[in-house]
Short mmCIF file of C-alpha atoms in Angstrom, two decimals:
data_model
loop_
_atom_site.label_atom_id
_atom_site.label_comp_id
_atom_site.label_asym_id
_atom_site.label_seq_id
_atom_site.Cartn_x
_atom_site.Cartn_y
_atom_site.Cartn_z
CA MET A 306 14.48 89.88 154.52
CA ARG A 307 12.51 87.59 152.22
CA SER A 308 9.97 89.24 149.97
CA PRO A 309 6.32 88.34 150.71
CA LEU A 310 5.97 87.55 147.01
CA GLY A 311 8.79 85.00 147.12
CA GLY A 312 6.42 82.10 147.71
CA TRP A 313 4.17 83.24 144.86
CA ARG A 314 7.09 83.51 142.44
CA ARG A 315 8.25 80.00 143.26
CA LEU A 316 4.91 78.59 142.14
CA SER A 317 4.47 77.34 138.59
CA LYS A 318 1.74 78.71 136.34
CA PRO A 319 -0.67 75.83 137.04
CA GLN A 320 -0.07 76.21 140.78
CA ARG A 321 -0.75 79.94 140.60
CA THR A 322 -3.94 79.34 138.64
CA GLU A 323 -5.13 76.76 141.14
CA PHE A 324 -4.28 79.01 144.09
CA TYR A 325 -6.19 81.96 142.60
CA LEU A 326 -9.31 80.03 141.58
CA ARG A 327 -9.38 78.03 144.79
CA TRP A 328 -9.53 81.24 146.82
CA CYS A 329 -12.26 82.53 144.51
CA LEU A 330 -14.34 79.57 145.67
CA TYR A 331 -13.47 80.25 149.29
CA LEU A 332 -14.68 83.82 148.84
CA MET A 333 -17.98 82.43 147.56
CA ALA A 334 -18.39 80.71 150.90
CA LEU A 335 -17.37 83.82 152.85
CA PHE A 336 -19.94 85.96 150.99
CA LEU A 337 -22.73 83.97 152.66
CA LEU A 338 -22.25 85.63 156.02
CA PRO A 339 -22.54 89.25 154.72
CA GLY A 340 -25.72 88.18 152.92
CA VAL A 341 -27.21 86.87 156.15
CA LEU A 342 -26.19 90.06 157.95
CA PHE A 343 -27.86 92.12 155.23
CA ALA A 344 -31.07 90.09 155.51
CA VAL A 345 -31.39 90.27 159.30
CA GLY A 346 -30.30 93.89 159.39
CA GLY A 347 -32.94 94.98 156.90
CA GLY A 348 -35.79 92.90 158.25
CA ALA A 349 -35.37 92.55 161.98
CA GLY A 350 -34.71 96.12 163.02
CA PRO A 351 -38.24 97.50 163.48
CA THR A 352 -39.74 94.34 164.99
CA GLY A 353 -36.76 93.09 166.98
CA HIS A 354 -37.08 89.34 166.54
CA GLY A 355 -34.08 88.59 168.69
CA PRO A 356 -34.13 84.76 168.77
CA ALA A 357 -34.64 84.47 164.99
CA VAL A 358 -31.80 86.93 164.36
CA ARG A 359 -29.39 85.09 166.64
CA VAL A 360 -30.27 81.72 165.18
CA SER A 361 -29.93 83.07 161.63
CA LEU A 362 -26.47 84.44 162.37
CA LEU A 363 -25.41 81.21 164.06
CA ILE A 364 -26.63 79.07 161.15
CA GLY A 365 -24.98 81.42 158.65
CA LEU A 366 -21.64 81.18 160.48
CA ALA A 367 -21.82 77.39 160.77
CA THR A 368 -22.76 76.99 157.11
CA THR A 369 -19.89 79.27 156.05
CA LEU A 370 -17.36 77.16 157.94
CA VAL A 371 -18.74 73.94 156.46
CA LEU A 372 -18.77 75.45 152.96
CA LEU A 373 -15.08 76.34 153.21
CA ARG A 374 -14.22 72.71 153.87
CA THR A 375 -16.68 71.40 151.28
CA PHE A 376 -15.31 73.69 148.59
CA ARG A 377 -11.82 72.43 149.37
CA VAL A 378 -12.60 68.71 149.12
CA THR A 379 -14.88 69.05 146.07
CA PHE A 380 -12.26 71.16 144.28
CA ASP A 381 -9.64 68.49 144.99
CA HIS A 382 -12.04 65.79 143.80
CA TYR A 383 -12.57 67.63 140.50
CA LEU A 384 -8.79 67.64 140.06
CA ARG A 385 -8.82 63.86 140.60
CA ARG A 386 -7.24 63.88 144.01
CA PRO A 387 -8.40 61.45 146.73
CA THR A 388 -10.99 63.10 149.02
CA ASP A 389 -14.11 62.28 151.02
CA HIS A 390 -16.20 64.75 149.04
CA ARG A 391 -19.47 62.79 149.18
CA ARG A 392 -19.60 62.93 152.95
CA TRP A 393 -19.05 66.68 152.99
CA ILE A 394 -21.58 67.24 150.22
CA ALA A 395 -24.16 65.28 152.19
CA LEU A 396 -23.33 67.26 155.33
CA THR A 397 -23.66 70.55 153.44
CA VAL A 398 -27.03 69.64 151.91
CA ALA A 399 -28.39 68.45 155.25
CA LEU A 400 -27.14 71.57 157.04
CA VAL A 401 -28.62 73.91 154.42
CA VAL A 402 -32.04 72.23 154.44
CA ALA A 403 -32.12 72.05 158.24
CA GLY A 404 -30.99 75.67 158.49
CA CYS A 405 -33.72 76.81 156.09
CA TRP A 406 -36.38 74.98 158.09
CA THR A 407 -35.07 76.40 161.38
CA VAL A 408 -34.96 80.04 160.34
CA LEU A 409 -38.32 79.85 158.54
CA LEU A 410 -40.09 78.28 161.51
CA MET A 411 -38.55 80.74 163.97
CA GLY A 412 -39.30 83.75 161.79
CA PRO A 413 -42.20 86.15 162.07
CA ALA A 414 -45.17 84.13 160.80
CA GLY A 415 -47.42 86.14 158.52
CA ASP A 416 -45.11 89.17 158.54
CA MET A 417 -45.40 90.46 154.99
CA THR A 418 -44.01 93.97 155.54
CA ALA A 419 -40.58 93.20 156.87
CA THR A 420 -38.79 93.70 153.56
CA PRO A 421 -39.45 95.52 150.30
CA VAL A 422 -39.98 92.18 148.53
CA GLN A 423 -42.87 91.30 150.84
CA LEU A 424 -41.02 88.44 152.47
CA PRO A 425 -39.94 87.89 156.07
CA PHE A 426 -36.23 88.32 156.58
CA THR A 427 -35.92 84.63 157.44
CA ALA A 428 -36.99 83.78 153.87
CA LEU A 429 -34.09 85.83 152.55
CA VAL A 430 -31.74 84.02 154.92
CA ALA A 431 -33.06 80.70 153.62
CA GLY A 432 -32.55 81.92 150.05
CA TYR A 433 -28.92 82.78 150.73
CA LEU A 434 -28.39 79.37 152.32
CA LEU A 435 -29.83 77.62 149.27
CA VAL A 436 -27.85 79.62 146.70
CA PHE A 437 -24.47 79.44 148.40
CA GLY A 438 -24.96 75.93 149.80
CA PHE A 439 -25.60 74.47 146.35
CA SER A 440 -22.34 75.83 144.84
CA PRO A 441 -19.94 73.16 146.20
CA VAL A 442 -22.43 70.48 145.14
CA CYS A 443 -21.95 71.62 141.52
CA VAL A 444 -18.18 71.42 141.91
CA GLY A 445 -18.12 67.95 143.43
CA LEU A 446 -20.87 66.25 141.40
CA ALA A 447 -21.45 65.94 137.68
CA PRO A 448 -24.36 68.01 136.28
CA ARG A 449 -26.54 64.91 135.87
CA TRP A 450 -26.31 64.40 139.65
CA SER A 451 -26.02 67.96 140.96
CA ALA A 452 -29.22 69.14 139.20
CA PRO A 453 -31.48 66.59 140.98
CA VAL A 454 -29.76 67.39 144.28
CA GLY A 455 -30.42 71.12 143.80
CA LEU A 456 -34.05 70.47 142.88
CA GLY A 457 -34.41 68.28 145.95
CA MET A 458 -33.02 71.05 148.16
CA VAL A 459 -35.57 73.51 146.83
CA LEU A 460 -38.48 71.10 147.19
CA ALA A 461 -37.39 70.17 150.71
CA VAL A 462 -37.72 73.82 151.78
CA VAL A 463 -41.20 74.34 150.28
CA PRO A 464 -43.17 72.82 153.23
CA ALA A 465 -41.42 75.13 155.68
CA MET A 466 -42.82 78.21 153.92
CA VAL A 467 -46.42 77.38 154.80
CA PRO A 468 -46.11 77.96 158.57
CA ALA A 469 -43.91 80.99 157.80
CA GLY A 470 -46.99 82.74 156.41
CA ILE A 471 -45.76 82.99 152.82
CA SER A 472 -48.45 82.71 150.18
CA PRO A 473 -48.09 79.94 147.56
CA ALA A 474 -47.70 82.44 144.70
CA THR A 475 -45.02 84.38 146.55
CA ALA A 476 -43.24 81.17 147.56
CA ALA A 477 -43.29 79.87 143.97
CA GLY A 478 -41.83 83.11 142.58
CA PHE A 479 -39.24 83.31 145.35
CA LEU A 480 -38.11 79.72 144.89
CA THR A 481 -37.94 80.16 141.12
CA VAL A 482 -35.59 83.10 141.57
CA MET A 483 -33.53 81.12 144.07
CA ALA A 484 -33.29 78.18 141.68
CA GLY A 485 -31.97 80.48 138.97
CA GLY A 486 -29.41 81.91 141.40
CA MET A 487 -28.36 78.42 142.43
CA ALA A 488 -27.86 77.37 138.82
CA PHE A 489 -25.87 80.51 137.95
CA LEU A 490 -23.58 80.49 140.99
CA GLY A 491 -23.13 76.71 140.81
CA ALA A 492 -22.13 76.84 137.14
CA SER A 493 -19.69 79.68 137.89
CA CYS A 494 -18.01 77.71 140.66
CA ARG A 495 -17.77 74.60 138.50
CA SER A 496 -16.19 76.65 135.71
CA PHE A 497 -13.43 77.69 138.14
CA ALA A 498 -12.60 74.03 138.76
CA TRP A 499 -12.84 73.28 135.03
CA ILE A 500 -10.35 76.04 134.14
CA THR A 501 -7.91 74.77 136.76
CA ALA A 502 -8.12 71.22 135.43
CA ILE A 503 -7.54 72.44 131.87
CA VAL A 504 -4.41 74.36 132.94
CA TRP A 505 -3.00 71.25 134.64
CA GLU A 506 -3.76 69.14 131.57
CA LEU A 507 -1.99 71.63 129.31
CA ASP A 508 1.05 71.57 131.57
CA ALA A 509 1.09 67.77 131.48
CA ALA A 510 0.75 67.86 127.68
CA ARG A 511 3.74 70.19 127.47
CA GLU A 512 5.86 67.80 129.51
CA ALA A 513 4.67 64.88 127.40
CA GLN A 514 5.62 66.79 124.25
CA SER A 515 9.15 67.26 125.54
CA ARG A 516 9.46 63.56 126.35
CA LEU A 517 8.12 62.64 122.92
CA ALA A 518 10.69 64.89 121.25
CA VAL A 519 13.46 63.04 123.09
CA ALA A 520 11.94 59.67 122.19
CA GLU A 521 11.66 60.66 118.51
CA GLU A 522 15.32 61.68 118.46
CA ARG A 523 16.31 58.34 119.94
CA LEU A 524 14.22 56.52 117.33
CA ARG A 525 15.83 58.55 114.57
CA PHE A 526 19.30 57.66 115.77
CA SER A 527 18.43 53.97 116.14
CA ARG A 528 16.86 53.98 112.66
CA ASP A 529 19.95 55.55 111.10
CA LEU A 530 22.22 53.10 112.88
CA HIS A 531 20.07 50.18 111.75
CA ASP A 532 20.10 51.35 108.15
CA VAL A 533 23.88 51.65 108.19
CA MET A 534 24.75 48.47 110.07
CA GLY A 535 21.95 46.10 109.05
CA ARG A 536 23.09 45.43 105.49
CA ASN A 537 26.80 45.35 106.36
CA LEU A 538 26.36 42.93 109.27
CA THR A 539 24.24 40.65 107.11
CA THR A 540 26.93 40.66 104.42
CA ILE A 541 29.66 39.97 106.99
CA ALA A 542 27.69 37.03 108.38
CA LEU A 543 27.14 35.49 104.95
CA LYS A 544 30.72 35.93 103.80
CA SER A 545 32.09 34.59 107.08
CA GLU A 546 29.92 31.49 106.71
CA LEU A 547 31.11 31.08 103.13
CA ALA A 548 34.73 31.48 104.22
CA VAL A 549 34.26 28.80 106.88
CA GLN A 550 32.87 26.35 104.31
CA LEU A 551 35.68 27.11 101.86
CA ALA A 552 38.29 26.72 104.58
CA LYS A 553 36.89 23.30 105.54
CA ARG A 554 37.28 22.21 101.94
CA GLY A 555 40.80 23.60 101.74
CA ARG A 556 39.88 26.10 99.05
CA PRO A 557 42.17 29.16 98.69
CA GLU A 558 39.14 31.41 98.06
CA ALA A 559 38.52 31.43 101.85
CA ALA A 560 41.29 33.99 102.32
CA GLU A 561 39.74 36.21 99.68
CA GLN A 562 36.36 36.04 101.41
CA MET A 563 37.90 36.93 104.79
CA ALA A 564 39.72 39.84 103.19
CA GLU A 565 36.36 41.10 101.94
CA VAL A 566 34.91 40.63 105.43
CA GLN A 567 37.74 42.72 106.84
CA LYS A 568 37.14 45.40 104.24
CA ILE A 569 33.40 45.51 104.95
CA ALA A 570 34.06 45.65 108.71
CA GLN A 571 36.41 48.62 108.26
CA GLU A 572 33.84 50.31 106.04
CA SER A 573 31.19 49.70 108.71
CA GLN A 574 33.40 51.32 111.33
CA ARG A 575 33.78 54.38 109.15
CA GLU A 576 30.02 54.61 108.53
CA VAL A 577 29.24 54.24 112.24
CA ARG A 578 31.67 57.05 113.00
CA ASP A 579 29.93 59.19 110.41
CA VAL A 580 26.53 58.48 111.97
CA ILE A 581 27.77 59.28 115.46
CA ARG A 582 29.60 62.35 114.25
CA GLY A 583 26.46 63.57 112.54
CA TYR A 584 24.46 62.94 115.69
CA ARG A 585 26.93 64.60 118.01
CA THR A 586 27.73 67.53 115.76
CA ALA A 587 25.36 70.47 116.12
CA ASP A 588 25.02 72.94 113.27
CA LEU A 589 24.78 76.53 114.51
CA HIS A 590 22.09 77.75 112.12
CA ALA A 591 20.09 74.53 112.34
CA GLU A 592 20.11 74.64 116.14
CA ALA A 593 19.08 78.31 116.14
CA ILE A 594 16.17 77.65 113.79
CA GLY A 595 15.15 74.58 115.77
CA ALA A 596 15.32 76.49 119.06
CA ARG A 597 13.07 79.21 117.67
CA ALA A 598 10.51 76.65 116.46
CA VAL A 599 10.47 74.74 119.74
CA LEU A 600 10.22 77.88 121.88
CA ARG A 601 7.47 79.38 119.75
CA SER A 602 5.49 76.15 120.03
CA ALA A 603 5.67 76.68 123.80
CA ASP A 604 4.39 80.30 123.41
CA ILE A 605 7.83 81.77 124.12
CA ALA A 606 8.91 84.70 121.95
CA CYS A 607 12.42 83.99 120.67
CA GLU A 608 14.73 86.64 119.22
CA ILE A 609 17.84 85.37 117.39
CA ASP A 610 20.71 87.50 116.13
CA LEU A 611 23.64 85.52 114.77
CA GLY A 612 25.13 88.36 112.78
CA GLU A 613 26.27 88.29 109.17
CA ASP A 614 29.57 86.47 109.63
CA ALA A 615 28.36 83.40 111.53
CA ASP A 616 28.99 81.26 108.46
CA ASP A 617 32.65 82.32 108.46
CA LEU A 618 33.30 80.75 111.84
CA PRO A 619 35.29 77.50 111.90
CA ARG A 620 33.17 74.36 111.88
CA PRO A 621 34.30 73.20 115.36
CA VAL A 622 33.33 76.59 116.80
CA GLN A 623 29.92 76.49 115.12
CA SER A 624 29.38 72.98 116.41
CA VAL A 625 30.12 73.75 120.05
CA LEU A 626 28.00 76.92 119.94
CA GLY A 627 25.17 74.89 118.44
CA TRP A 628 25.35 72.58 121.45
CA VAL A 629 25.15 75.60 123.74
CA ILE A 630 21.95 76.73 122.01
CA ARG A 631 20.49 73.22 122.25
CA GLU A 632 21.18 72.91 125.96
CA ALA A 633 20.00 76.46 126.69
CA THR A 634 16.71 75.75 124.93
CA THR A 635 16.23 72.65 127.05
CA ASN A 636 16.87 74.67 130.22
CA VAL A 637 14.33 77.31 129.20
CA LEU A 638 11.64 74.69 128.62
CA ARG A 639 12.35 72.66 131.76
CA HIS A 640 13.40 75.19 134.39
CA SER A 641 11.57 78.45 133.66
CA GLU A 642 8.22 80.04 132.97
CA ALA A 643 9.72 82.19 130.23
CA ALA A 644 7.73 84.40 127.90
CA ARG A 645 10.78 85.83 126.08
CA CYS A 646 14.16 84.44 125.05
CA LEU A 647 17.15 86.13 123.40
CA ILE A 648 20.01 84.42 121.51
CA ARG A 649 22.71 86.79 120.28
CA LEU A 650 26.12 86.05 118.71
CA ARG A 651 28.84 88.68 118.54
CA ARG A 652 32.46 88.62 117.47
CA GLU A 653 35.13 90.26 119.57
CA PRO A 654 38.86 90.51 118.93
CA GLY A 655 40.20 86.97 119.05
CA ARG A 656 36.99 85.34 120.22
CA VAL A 657 33.28 84.87 119.66
CA VAL A 658 30.64 85.28 122.39
CA LEU A 659 27.20 83.66 122.39
CA GLU A 660 24.75 85.37 124.76
CA LEU A 661 21.52 83.69 125.88
CA GLU A 662 18.95 85.35 128.11
CA ASN A 663 15.40 84.52 129.17
CA ASP A 664 12.85 85.73 131.68
CA GLY A 665 10.40 83.80 133.83
CA VAL A 666 12.98 82.42 136.25
CA PRO A 667 11.46 81.61 139.69
CA ALA A 668 12.93 83.09 142.83
CA ALA A 669 14.28 79.71 143.97
CA PRO A 670 17.63 78.73 142.46
CA LEU A 671 17.34 76.78 139.24
CA PRO A 672 18.68 73.23 139.14
CA SER A 673 20.94 74.28 136.28
CA GLN A 674 22.37 77.10 138.36
CA GLY A 675 23.26 74.62 141.04
CA GLY A 676 25.76 72.78 138.89
CA GLY A 677 23.44 70.59 136.85
CA THR A 678 24.76 68.05 134.41
CA GLY A 679 23.60 70.07 131.39
CA LEU A 680 25.78 73.10 132.06
CA ARG A 681 28.59 70.90 133.33
CA GLY A 682 28.57 69.07 129.99
CA LEU A 683 28.65 72.38 128.10
CA ARG A 684 31.62 73.56 130.15
CA GLU A 685 33.46 70.38 129.23
CA ARG A 686 32.66 70.83 125.53
CA LEU A 687 33.78 74.45 125.61
CA ALA A 688 36.92 73.57 127.55
CA ALA A 689 37.89 71.19 124.73
CA HIS A 690 38.04 74.29 122.48
CA ASP A 691 39.67 76.49 125.16
CA GLY A 692 36.32 78.18 125.71
CA GLU A 693 34.40 78.94 128.89
CA LEU A 694 30.83 79.28 130.11
CA ALA A 695 29.82 82.11 132.42
CA VAL A 696 26.55 82.62 134.28
CA PRO A 697 26.58 86.23 135.58
CA PRO A 698 24.41 87.17 138.56
CA PRO A 699 20.98 87.61 136.97
CA ALA A 700 18.49 90.37 137.43
CA PRO A 701 15.32 89.37 139.32
CA GLY A 702 13.31 86.93 137.24
CA THR A 703 15.91 86.55 134.46
CA PHE A 704 18.68 84.11 133.56
CA ARG A 705 21.73 85.02 131.47
CA MET A 706 24.48 82.81 130.11
CA LEU A 707 27.62 83.69 128.13
CA ALA A 708 29.58 81.13 126.09
CA THR A 709 33.00 82.33 124.90
CA VAL A 710 35.13 80.47 122.36
CA PRO A 711 38.52 81.77 121.13
CA LEU A 712 39.08 81.96 117.39
CA PRO A 713 42.13 80.27 115.89
CA GLY A 714 44.89 82.50 114.62
#
């Protein structure tokens, strides 16, 4: 039976953050209905204004349903996803203003004893509509536009308070409090969207950093190859041209020039092999130090234990184990949400074992566990040294890999 948390564990950190904060906004919309129930329950009991109560509840329910949709589209718009947020914002504003007018006009005119704040219960219902109805406007519109819209909503409700029997002083104080509540709740909702956008941007920056690291390595290799081959190829071209001219004139020095060209070409081959060998050879200590630096830059705690006799290992063994560390580091960055990573080297009779373990593995199988090219390449490298790569069944949320290389003699 699949765990109910399986879907949650398969989500990345940005997806979890968006899911959590999105539902916080939905709860803001759902809190409107309990507020309306509180208002009508406290103010309509003794007098029994049945029609006003029923209309208030109906408007509160309709506004809640519209707010759920408006929060969704405005949240997506803030995250730069295509939506029709303006239409839903306009619908929400129109529904809130119309709802406030309706409940105020149907309320008990001149009833100043219905609530402890000396306001008819319909005024409280209108206040809840204004405060909660303005929140998605703040999410979907920039502050320079949402502030005038909020002010317009408050001013649009002012004329409806006159026939409701609310004195100008009481209406001014009430609307001032409502405006403060609108600003506070609207800013809170917009901060939820802002945090979500920041988390997505950080995740994109992390991916961009990984791509830049690969691009920098390619540039380094191309620069080294250019430095090695540029001068030699230029010399070969010049000497070959000189040899051609000498040969046309029947000069014996042409053979000497071609011999030098052959010598330079052989020297170039040796230098290219050295460059490629240096690029394809991984130093164990250098790779361990580099892995720690890269993982720590990604906020992943890395523990490395190579032991005291790692330097005594044969160079081919150190090289292949360095490649294992390099590939394992890449897998941690690309395929996990790790917070901790362990790299441990131990010697056993006749062999050396490199153990790598990290947490933060999602419940879904990792691409690398499904026979990815990275681990397949490591198996081929280890097989060239009679070694093997094992991936034992991991504990929930962890990934463990063992690279074994036999020692000569």
